[in-house]
Each structure stands twice: as structure tokens, then as C-alpha cells.
Coordinates of C-alpha atoms in Angstrom, one line a residue:
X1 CA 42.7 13.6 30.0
X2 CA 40.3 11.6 31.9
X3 CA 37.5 13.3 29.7
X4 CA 39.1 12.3 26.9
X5 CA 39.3 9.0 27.5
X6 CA 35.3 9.1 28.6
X7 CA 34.8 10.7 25.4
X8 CA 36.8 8.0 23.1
X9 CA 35.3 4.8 25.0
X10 CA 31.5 6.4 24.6
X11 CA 32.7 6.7 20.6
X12 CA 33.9 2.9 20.2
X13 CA 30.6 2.1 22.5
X14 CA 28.5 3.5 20.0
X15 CA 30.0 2.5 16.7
X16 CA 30.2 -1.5 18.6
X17 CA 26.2 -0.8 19.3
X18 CA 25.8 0.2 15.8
X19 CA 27.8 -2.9 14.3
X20 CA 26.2 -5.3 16.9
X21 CA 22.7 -3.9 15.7
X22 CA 23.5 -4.2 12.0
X23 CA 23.1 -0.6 11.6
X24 CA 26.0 1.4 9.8
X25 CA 28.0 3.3 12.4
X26 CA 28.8 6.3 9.5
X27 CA 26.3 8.4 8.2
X28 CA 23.5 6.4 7.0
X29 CA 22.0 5.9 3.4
X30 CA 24.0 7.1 0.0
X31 CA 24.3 10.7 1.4
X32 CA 25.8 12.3 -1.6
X33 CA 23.6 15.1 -2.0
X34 CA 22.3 13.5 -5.1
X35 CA 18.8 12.5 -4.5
X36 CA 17.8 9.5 -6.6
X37 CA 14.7 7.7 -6.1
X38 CA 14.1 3.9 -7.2
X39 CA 10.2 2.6 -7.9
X40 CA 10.2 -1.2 -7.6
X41 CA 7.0 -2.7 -8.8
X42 CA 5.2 -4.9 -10.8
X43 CA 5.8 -3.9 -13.9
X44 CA 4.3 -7.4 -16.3
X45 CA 2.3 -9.6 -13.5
X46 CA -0.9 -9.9 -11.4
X47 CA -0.5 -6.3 -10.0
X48 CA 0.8 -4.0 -12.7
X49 CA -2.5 -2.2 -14.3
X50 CA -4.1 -0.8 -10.3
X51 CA -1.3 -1.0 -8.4
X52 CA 2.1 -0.6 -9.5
X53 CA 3.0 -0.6 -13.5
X54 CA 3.6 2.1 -15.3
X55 CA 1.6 4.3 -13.4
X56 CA 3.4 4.0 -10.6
X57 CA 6.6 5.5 -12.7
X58 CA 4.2 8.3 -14.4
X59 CA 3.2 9.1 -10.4
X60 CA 6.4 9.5 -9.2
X61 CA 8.0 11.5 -12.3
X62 CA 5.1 13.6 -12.4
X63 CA 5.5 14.6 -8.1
X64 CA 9.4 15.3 -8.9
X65 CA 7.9 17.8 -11.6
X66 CA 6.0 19.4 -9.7
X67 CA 8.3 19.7 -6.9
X68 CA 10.6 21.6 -9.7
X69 CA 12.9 18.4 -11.2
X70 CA 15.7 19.0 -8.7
X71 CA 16.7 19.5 -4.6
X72 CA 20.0 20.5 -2.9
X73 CA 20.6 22.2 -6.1
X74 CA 21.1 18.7 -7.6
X75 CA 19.0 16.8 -10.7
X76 CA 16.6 14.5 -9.1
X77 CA 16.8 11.0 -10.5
X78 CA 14.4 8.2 -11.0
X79 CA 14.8 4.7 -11.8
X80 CA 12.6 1.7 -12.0
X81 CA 12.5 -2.2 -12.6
X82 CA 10.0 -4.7 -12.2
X83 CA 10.3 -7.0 -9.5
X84 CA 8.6 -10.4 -11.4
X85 CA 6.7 -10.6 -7.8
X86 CA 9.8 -12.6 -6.3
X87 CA 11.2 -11.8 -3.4
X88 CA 15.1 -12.9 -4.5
X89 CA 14.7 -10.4 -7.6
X90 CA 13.6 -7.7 -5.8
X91 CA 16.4 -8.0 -3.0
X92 CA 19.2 -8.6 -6.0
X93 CA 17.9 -5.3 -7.5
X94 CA 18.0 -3.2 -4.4
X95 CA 21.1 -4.3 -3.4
X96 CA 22.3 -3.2 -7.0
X97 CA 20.3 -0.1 -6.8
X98 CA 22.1 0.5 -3.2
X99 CA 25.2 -0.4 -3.5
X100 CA 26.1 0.5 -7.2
X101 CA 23.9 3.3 -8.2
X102 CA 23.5 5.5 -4.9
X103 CA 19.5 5.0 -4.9
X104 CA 18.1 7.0 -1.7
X105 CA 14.5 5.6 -1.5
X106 CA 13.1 3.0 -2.5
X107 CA 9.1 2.9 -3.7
X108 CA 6.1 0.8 -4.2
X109 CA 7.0 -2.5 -4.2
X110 CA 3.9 -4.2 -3.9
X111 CA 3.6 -7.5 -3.0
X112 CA 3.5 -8.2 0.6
X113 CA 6.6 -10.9 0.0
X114 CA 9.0 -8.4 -1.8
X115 CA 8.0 -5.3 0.4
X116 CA 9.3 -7.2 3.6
X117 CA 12.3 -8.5 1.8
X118 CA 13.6 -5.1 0.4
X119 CA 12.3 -2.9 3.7
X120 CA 14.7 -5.5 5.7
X121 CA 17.1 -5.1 3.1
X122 CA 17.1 -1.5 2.7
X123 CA 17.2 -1.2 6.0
X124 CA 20.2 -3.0 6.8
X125 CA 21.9 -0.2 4.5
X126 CA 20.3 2.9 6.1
X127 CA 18.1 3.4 3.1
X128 CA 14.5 4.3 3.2
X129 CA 11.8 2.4 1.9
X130 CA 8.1 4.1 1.6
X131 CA 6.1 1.1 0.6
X132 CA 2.4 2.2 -1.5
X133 CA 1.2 -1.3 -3.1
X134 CA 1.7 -4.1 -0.5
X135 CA -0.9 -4.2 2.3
X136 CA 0.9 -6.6 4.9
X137 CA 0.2 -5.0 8.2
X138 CA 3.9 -6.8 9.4
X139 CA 5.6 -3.7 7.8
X140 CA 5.0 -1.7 10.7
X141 CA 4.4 -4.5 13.6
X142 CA 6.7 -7.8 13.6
X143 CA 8.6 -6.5 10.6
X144 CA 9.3 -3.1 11.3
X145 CA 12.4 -1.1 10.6
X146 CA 14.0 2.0 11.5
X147 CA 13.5 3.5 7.8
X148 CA 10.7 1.4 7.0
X149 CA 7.3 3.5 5.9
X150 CA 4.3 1.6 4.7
X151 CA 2.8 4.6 3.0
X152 CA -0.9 4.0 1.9
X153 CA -3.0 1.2 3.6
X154 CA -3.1 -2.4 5.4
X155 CA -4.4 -5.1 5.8
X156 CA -5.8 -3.5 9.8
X157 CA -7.5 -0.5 7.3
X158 CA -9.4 -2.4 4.8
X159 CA -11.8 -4.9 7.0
X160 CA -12.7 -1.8 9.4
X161 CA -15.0 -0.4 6.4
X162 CA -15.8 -3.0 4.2
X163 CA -16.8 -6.0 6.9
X164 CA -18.3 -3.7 9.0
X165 CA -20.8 -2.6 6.6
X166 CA -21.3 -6.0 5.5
X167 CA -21.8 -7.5 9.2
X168 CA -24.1 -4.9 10.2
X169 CA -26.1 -5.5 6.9
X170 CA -26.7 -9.0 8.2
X171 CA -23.4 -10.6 6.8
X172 CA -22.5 -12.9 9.9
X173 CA -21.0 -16.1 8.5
X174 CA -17.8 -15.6 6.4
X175 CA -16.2 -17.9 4.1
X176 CA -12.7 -16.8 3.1
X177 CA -10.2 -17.5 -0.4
X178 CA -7.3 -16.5 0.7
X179 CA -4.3 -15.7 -1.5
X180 CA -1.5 -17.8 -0.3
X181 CA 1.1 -15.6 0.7
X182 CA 2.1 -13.0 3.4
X183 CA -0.5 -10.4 2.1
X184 CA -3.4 -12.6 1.8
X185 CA -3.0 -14.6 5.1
X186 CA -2.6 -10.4 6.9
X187 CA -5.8 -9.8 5.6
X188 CA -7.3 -12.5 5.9
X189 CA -6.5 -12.6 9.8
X190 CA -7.5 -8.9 10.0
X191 CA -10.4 -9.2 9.1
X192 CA -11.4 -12.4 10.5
X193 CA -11.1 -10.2 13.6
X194 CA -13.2 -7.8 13.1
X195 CA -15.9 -10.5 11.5
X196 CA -15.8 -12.2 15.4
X197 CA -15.4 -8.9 16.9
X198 CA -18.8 -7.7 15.6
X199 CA -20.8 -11.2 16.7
X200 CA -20.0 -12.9 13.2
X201 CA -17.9 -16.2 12.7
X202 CA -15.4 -18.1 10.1
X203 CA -17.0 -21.0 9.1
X204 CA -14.0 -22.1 6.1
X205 CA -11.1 -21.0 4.5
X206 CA -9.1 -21.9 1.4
X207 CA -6.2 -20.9 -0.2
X208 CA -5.3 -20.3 -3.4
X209 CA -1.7 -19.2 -5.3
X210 CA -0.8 -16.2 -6.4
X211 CA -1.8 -15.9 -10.0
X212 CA -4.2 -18.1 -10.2
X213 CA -6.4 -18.2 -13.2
X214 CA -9.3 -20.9 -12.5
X215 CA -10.9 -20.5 -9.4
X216 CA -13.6 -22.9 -9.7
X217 CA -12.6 -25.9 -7.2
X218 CA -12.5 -22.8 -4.4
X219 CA -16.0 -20.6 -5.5
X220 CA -17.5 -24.2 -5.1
X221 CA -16.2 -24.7 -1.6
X222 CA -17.4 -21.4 -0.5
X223 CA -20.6 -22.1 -2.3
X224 CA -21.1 -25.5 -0.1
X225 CA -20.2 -24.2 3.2
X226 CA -23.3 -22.2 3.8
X227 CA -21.7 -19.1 4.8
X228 CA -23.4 -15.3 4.1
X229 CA -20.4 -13.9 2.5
X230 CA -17.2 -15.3 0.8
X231 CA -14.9 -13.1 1.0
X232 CA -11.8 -12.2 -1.5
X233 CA -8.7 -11.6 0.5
X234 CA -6.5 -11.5 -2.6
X235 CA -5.7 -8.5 -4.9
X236 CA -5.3 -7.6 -8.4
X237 CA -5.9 -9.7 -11.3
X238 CA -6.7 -12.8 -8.7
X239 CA -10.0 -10.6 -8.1
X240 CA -11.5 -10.2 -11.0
X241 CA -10.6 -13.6 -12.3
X242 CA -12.8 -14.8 -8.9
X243 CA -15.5 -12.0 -9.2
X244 CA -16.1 -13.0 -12.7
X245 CA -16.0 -16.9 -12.1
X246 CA -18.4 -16.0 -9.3
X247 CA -20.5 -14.4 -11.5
X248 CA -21.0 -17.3 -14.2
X249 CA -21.3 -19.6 -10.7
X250 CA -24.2 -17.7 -9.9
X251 CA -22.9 -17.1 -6.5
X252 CA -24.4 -13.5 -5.7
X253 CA -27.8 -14.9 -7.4
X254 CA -27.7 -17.6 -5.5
X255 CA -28.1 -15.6 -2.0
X256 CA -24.7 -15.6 -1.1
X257 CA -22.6 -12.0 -0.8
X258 CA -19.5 -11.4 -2.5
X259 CA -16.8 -9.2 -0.5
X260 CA -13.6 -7.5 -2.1
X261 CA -11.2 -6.9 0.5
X262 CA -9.0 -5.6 -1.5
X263 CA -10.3 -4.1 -4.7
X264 CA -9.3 -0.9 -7.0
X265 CA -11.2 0.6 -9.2
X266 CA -9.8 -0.3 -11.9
X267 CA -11.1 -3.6 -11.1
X268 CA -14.7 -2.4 -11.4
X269 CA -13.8 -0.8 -14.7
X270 CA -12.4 -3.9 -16.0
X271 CA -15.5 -6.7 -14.4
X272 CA -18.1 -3.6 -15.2
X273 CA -20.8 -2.1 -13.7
X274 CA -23.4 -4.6 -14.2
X275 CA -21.2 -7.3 -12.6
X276 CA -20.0 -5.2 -9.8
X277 CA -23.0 -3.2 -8.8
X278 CA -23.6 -2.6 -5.1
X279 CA -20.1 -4.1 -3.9
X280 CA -18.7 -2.8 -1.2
X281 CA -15.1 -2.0 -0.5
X282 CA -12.6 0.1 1.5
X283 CA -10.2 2.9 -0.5
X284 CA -7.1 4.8 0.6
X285 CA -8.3 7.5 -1.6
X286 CA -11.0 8.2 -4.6
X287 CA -10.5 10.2 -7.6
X288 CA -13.6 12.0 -7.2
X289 CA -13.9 12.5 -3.8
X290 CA -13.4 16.3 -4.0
X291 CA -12.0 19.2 -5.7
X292 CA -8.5 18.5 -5.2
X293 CA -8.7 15.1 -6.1
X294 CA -10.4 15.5 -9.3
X295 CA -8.0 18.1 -10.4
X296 CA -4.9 16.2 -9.9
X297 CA -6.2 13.0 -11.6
X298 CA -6.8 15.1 -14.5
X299 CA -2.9 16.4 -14.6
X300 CA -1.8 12.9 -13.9
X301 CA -3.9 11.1 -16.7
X302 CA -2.7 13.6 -18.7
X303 CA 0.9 12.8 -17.9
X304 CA 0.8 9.1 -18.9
X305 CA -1.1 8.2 -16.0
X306 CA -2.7 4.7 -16.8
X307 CA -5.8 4.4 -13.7
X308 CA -6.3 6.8 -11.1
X309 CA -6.4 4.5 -7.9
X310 CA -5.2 4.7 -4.3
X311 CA -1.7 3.2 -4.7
X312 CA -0.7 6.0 -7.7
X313 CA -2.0 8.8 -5.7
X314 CA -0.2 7.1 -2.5
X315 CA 3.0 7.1 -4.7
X316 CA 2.7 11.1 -5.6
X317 CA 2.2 11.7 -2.4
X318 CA 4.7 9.5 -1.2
X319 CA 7.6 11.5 -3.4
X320 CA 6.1 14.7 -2.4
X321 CA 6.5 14.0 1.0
X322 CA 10.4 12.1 0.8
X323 CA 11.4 15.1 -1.1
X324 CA 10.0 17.8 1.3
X325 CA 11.8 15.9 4.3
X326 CA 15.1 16.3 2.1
X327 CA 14.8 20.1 1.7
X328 CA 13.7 20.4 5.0
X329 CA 16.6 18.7 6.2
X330 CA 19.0 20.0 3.6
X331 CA 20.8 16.5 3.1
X332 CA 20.0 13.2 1.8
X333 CA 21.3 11.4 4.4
X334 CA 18.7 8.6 5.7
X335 CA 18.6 9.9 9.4
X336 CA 18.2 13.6 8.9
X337 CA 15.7 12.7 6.4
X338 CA 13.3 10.3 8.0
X339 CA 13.8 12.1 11.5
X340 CA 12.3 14.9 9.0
X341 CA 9.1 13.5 7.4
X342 CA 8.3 11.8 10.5
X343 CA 8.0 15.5 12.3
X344 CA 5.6 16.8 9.4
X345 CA 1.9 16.5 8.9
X346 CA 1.0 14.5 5.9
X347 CA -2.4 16.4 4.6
X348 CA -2.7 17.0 1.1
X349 CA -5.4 15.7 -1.4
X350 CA -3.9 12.3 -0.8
X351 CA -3.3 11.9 2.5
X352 CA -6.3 14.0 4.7
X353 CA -4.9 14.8 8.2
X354 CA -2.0 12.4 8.1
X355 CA 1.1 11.5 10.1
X356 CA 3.4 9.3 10.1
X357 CA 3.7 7.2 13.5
X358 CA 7.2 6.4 15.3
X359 CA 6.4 2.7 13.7
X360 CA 6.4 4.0 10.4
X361 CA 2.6 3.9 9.6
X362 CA 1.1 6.4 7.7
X363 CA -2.1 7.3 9.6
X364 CA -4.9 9.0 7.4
X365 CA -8.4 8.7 6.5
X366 CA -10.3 5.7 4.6
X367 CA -13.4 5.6 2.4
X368 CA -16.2 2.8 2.0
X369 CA -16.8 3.0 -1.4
X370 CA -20.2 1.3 -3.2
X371 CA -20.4 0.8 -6.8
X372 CA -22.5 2.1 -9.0
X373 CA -25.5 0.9 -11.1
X374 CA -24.3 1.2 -15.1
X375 CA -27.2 3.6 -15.6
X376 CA -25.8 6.2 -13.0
X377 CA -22.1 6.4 -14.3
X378 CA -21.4 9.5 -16.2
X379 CA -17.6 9.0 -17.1
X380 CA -15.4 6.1 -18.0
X381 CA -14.2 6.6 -14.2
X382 CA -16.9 7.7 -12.4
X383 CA -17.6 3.8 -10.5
X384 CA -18.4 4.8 -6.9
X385 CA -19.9 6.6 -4.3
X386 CA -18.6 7.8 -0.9
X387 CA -20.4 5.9 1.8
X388 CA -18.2 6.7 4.6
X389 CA -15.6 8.4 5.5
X390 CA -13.3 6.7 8.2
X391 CA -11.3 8.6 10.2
X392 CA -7.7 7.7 10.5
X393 CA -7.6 6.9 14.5
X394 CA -10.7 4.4 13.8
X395 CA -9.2 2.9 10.7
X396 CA -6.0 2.5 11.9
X397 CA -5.0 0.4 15.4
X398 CA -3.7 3.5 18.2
X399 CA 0.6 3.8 18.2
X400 CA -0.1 1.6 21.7
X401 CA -1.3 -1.3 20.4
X402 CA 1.7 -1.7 17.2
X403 CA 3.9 -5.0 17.6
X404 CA 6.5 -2.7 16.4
X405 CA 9.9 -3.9 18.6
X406 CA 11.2 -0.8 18.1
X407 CA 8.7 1.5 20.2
X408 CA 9.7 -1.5 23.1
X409 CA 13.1 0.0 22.7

């Protein structure tokens, strides 16, 4: 009898934890045994050609494919929507997606702003997110979450190859235009640290909105402050607008370095060779890298693909990965599932000796790419050499250092 008691007080202790935690006491997620995956991107702005887009949804359709089109002997489903890059619009649709249409996982949602607003959100509801196109280093330190993965890269990844290079090559004095927003301010302060860390200094920094389309009033700032390098932490269409601008401001002529912090390859394709030769910048993953690589971009341009870059591979792999945790787990339910992925090696042509840490960072390695003279291309994507490969425990911060609340508990 006493037992019993024990045994119903240790219950209402545990559901009153859950509620006072604003976790669901009941099994968590839509656990229906009807897998259905949402992609939440940028579908019309700033980010949708490299990033997100289209190719995001031809990534994801074309992993659930290949995994065979269904799991727990159930159709798998996937939806989509573009998030307009606002925060309010992604939250309404994932609440809708949640709550109305039993959506399991939620992916992509790049932008730094909407990815911390939907991983909260999701998380609140026992959903898991697996974010590929935002770079925010918060996802997995300040902001972290329980079913929060931030699936590709940050903003700690990118400086470690591309500053370092630059540094070393005599690149001590850094000028930085910043986009204004949680994304650009995380890399922006990332790298900053590894600029001072390796003997160089900040001597300015601007700010400029998301979206912006004349970057003149910030090039000539930079230009004026007498620093070695100005430095692009922004993303997307903000790049190449600057790169280009930079170009007619004679900026590189001019003595001055030009560092992408953040830059795809389909950025180099659209700015072209001759303006983008020799630049520097740090990958998650390049098409031609080897065997593997090459042969799934192939399959995936061929499957209404639109650019091969880092964030759709990250996306494939991404799916591959959610849905291997559900078989393994033989349910759909949020717990059993990211208890799952979190216990199996990520390491396929994406994702070379990955894991996924207890703050929800996907650990693998990086690449310095360098791009090519126009002379030396011999396809319409062939952009870049290797330089360097970077490990994943040299590109990433160790599991000790995280600001992750959660590991403290």
C-alpha cells in the first residue's frame, strides 16, 4: 500500500516537473506513426537560390526517395512554406504545422531570427527541429533546446578556416559590415575572436539591414578606416550585392582584402570567376570534394536540384539521418527519436565522421575553399579548390566549453 502510494506521488512529481518545465508530461511530439516532415525556408527572399529555396524541398524529397518513400509501414510526407524571413510567420506556420497537421520535424529554416523562434517553439511542443541554413551559434549555447539540432555549420565553424588563413597571410587589422541581426552579430563576434586570438585587432564595425541593396555609405567606411581586410559577416544576396559594389569601389585593387564569412558557391557562380578569384572561405561541404560527393550532386541536379551547396547536402543528410533514428526507434515519437539519432554516428558523403553532441551540434569536418582563376574552371560548377581540411574537434568548440543550460542540468 505504502508502495503504491510512493509509486503515485513519484507519477504527479514527474508530470508537475514536466508542466513546471513547459515540457508535455505525455508522450512527446505528434506520435502517430505517421512520419511527416515540414521544410521551412526562404522560399522568395535574400536566401532562397544557396540556401534554402526550392532546393531545399528537391533535397529533402529526393533523401525520403532514397530512403524508399515510406517508414513504420506508413507514406512519408513533406510539406513546405516560405517563411518571408520573419520570425512571427515562421512561428504562426509551425504552430499550424504542429498543432493542425501532425508535422514531426521541422527543417531548414534559415535565418538566424526564425531558426531560434521556431526551435523554441517546436520545442515547447516536443517537436524536433534540425536547423541546415541559419548559422547562429545560440542554437546550441544560450538558445538551446532539448529537440533542437543545428544540423550543418556556425557561426564558431566558419572564422576557424577562413580568418585563420587570412591572419596568417598577414591580414591583422579587420574592418567588419555586419548584417544586423542575430546571425550577423554571431559571426561577427566569432570571428572577431579568433582575429584577436591570432595577434590581429577590430579597428570598426558597421551594420547594415537585412536585404540591403546599396552598400556604398558602408564599403566607404571600411575603405577609410585603414584596416587589412573588411570582412562580410552577412550571407546570401547581401554578399554579392557588397562583393560586387566592392569591386566597382576598387577595394581589392586598392590593397585592401575582401573576406566572405559566409559565402556559397553559388555566390561565386553568380559574381564570377574574374571577380572572385583567390577568395577565401570556409564550407560545410563541396560538391567535388570526392567520389561520393560528386556522384550524389549529379542525382540531385538531376532531381530538380537548383545549386549544389552545403546547406542542400546538409538538408539530405539531415532527412537521411531523422528518418534512420525513426526506424531505429520504431516510433515517431520525439523522445525515442532524438534519444536515437543522437546515439548514431553521422558519416556519410555529407557529414565525414560526425556526431551529434548532447547540445545538439552536429560535429563534422570543414573545408577552406579558394576560388579559382576563370581559366582553370572546367564546368559550370567546378569554382574551388580544397585548401584544407578541418577536422571537426578543431572546427568546432569541445562539448565542455557549450553555453548549453542543459548539459549544467
Amino acid at each position: 500500500m505504502a508502495m503504491g502510494k510512493l509509486r503515485g506521488a513519484l507519477s504527479a512529481l514527474t508530470v508537475a516537473g514536466a508542466m513546471a518545465a513547459g515540457m508535455p508530461a505525455h508522450a512527446a511530439g505528434n506520435d502517430d506513426g505517421k512520419v511527416r516532415i515540414g521544410v521551412l525556408g526562404d522560399m522568395s527572399g535574400v536566401y532562397s537560390t544557396g540556401f534554402s529555396g526550392r532546393g531545399s524541398v528537391a533535397a529533402v524529397k529526393m533523401a525520403v526517395e532514397d530512403f524508399g518513400g515510406e517508414v513504420l509501414g506508413e507514406e512519408i510526407e513533406v510539406v513546405s512554406a516560405d517563411h518571408q524571413n520573419k520570425a512571427d510567420i515562421a512561428s504562426s506556420t509551425a504552430r499550424e504545422w504542429i498543432d493542425q497537421e501532425g508535422v514531426d520535424v521541422i527543417l531548414d529554416t534559415t535565418n538566424s531570427a526564425v531558426a531560434l523562434a521556431v526551435q523554441q517553439l517546436a520545442s515547447n511542443k516536443g517537436i524536433i527541429t534540425m536547423d541546415t541554413g541559419s548559422a547562429t551559434s545560440q542554437l546550441t549555447n544560450e538558445a538551446c533546446t532539448k529537440y533542437g539540432i543545428d544540423y550543418g555549420y556556425n557561426t564558431q565553424a566558419l572564422p576557424v578556416g577562413t580568418a585563420t588563413a587570412i591572419v596568417k597571410n598577414g591580414g591583422k587589422k579587420w574592418f567588419f559590415i555586419t548584417a544586423d541581426y542575430a546571425f550577423g552579430h554571431s559571426l561577427e563576434k566569432n570571428t572577431a575572436a579568433v582575429v584577436k586570438e591570432l595577434g590581429g585587432s577590430v579597428v570598426g564595425q558597421v551594420r547594415a539591414p537585412l536585404g540591403t541593396n546599396d552598400f556604398s555609405s558602408y564599403l566607404l567606411q571600411a575603405k577609410s578606416s585603414g584596416a587589412d581586410v573588411i570582412a562580410l559577416a552577412n550571407a546570401g544576396q547581401d554578399t554579392t550585392n557588397a562583393v560586387r559594389q566592392a569591386n566597382e569601389f576598387g577595394i581589392v585593387s586598392g590593397g585592401q582584402a575582401l573576406a566572405g564569412m559566409l559565402v556559397l558557391i553559388s555566390d561565386v557562380q553568380s559574381l564570377g570567376l574574374d571577380t572572385t578569384a583567390g577568395l577565401q572561405f570556409t564550407v560545410g561541404w563541396y560538391w567535388d570534394n570526392d567520389d561520393e560527393s560528386r556522384e550524389w550532386t549529379k542525382r540531385y541536379l538531376a532531381n530538380g536540384g537548383t545549386t549544389p551547396t552545403f546547406p542542400h547536402a546538409a538538408l539530405y543528410s539531415a532527412t537521411t539521418a531523422y528518418l534512420n533514428a525513426v526506424k531505429a526507434a520504431g516510433t515517431d515519437e520525439s523522445d525515442a527519436v532524438r534519444e536515437a539519432i543522437g546515439n548514431k554516428p553521422i558519416d556519410d558523403f555529407f557529414a565525414k565522421g560526425g556526431t551529434i553532441r548532447d547540445d545538439g551540434l552536429l560535429q563534422h569536418d570543414m573545408y577552406l575553399l579558394k576560388v579559382k582563376k576563370a581559366d582553370e574552371s572546367e564546368s559550370h560548377w567546378d569554382v574551388a579548390t580544397v585548401e584544407r581540411t578541418i577536422p571537426g574537434d578543431q572546427a568546432y568548440p569541445p562539448l565542455s566549453e557549450s553555453g548549453c543550460a542543459m548539459l549544467k542540468n
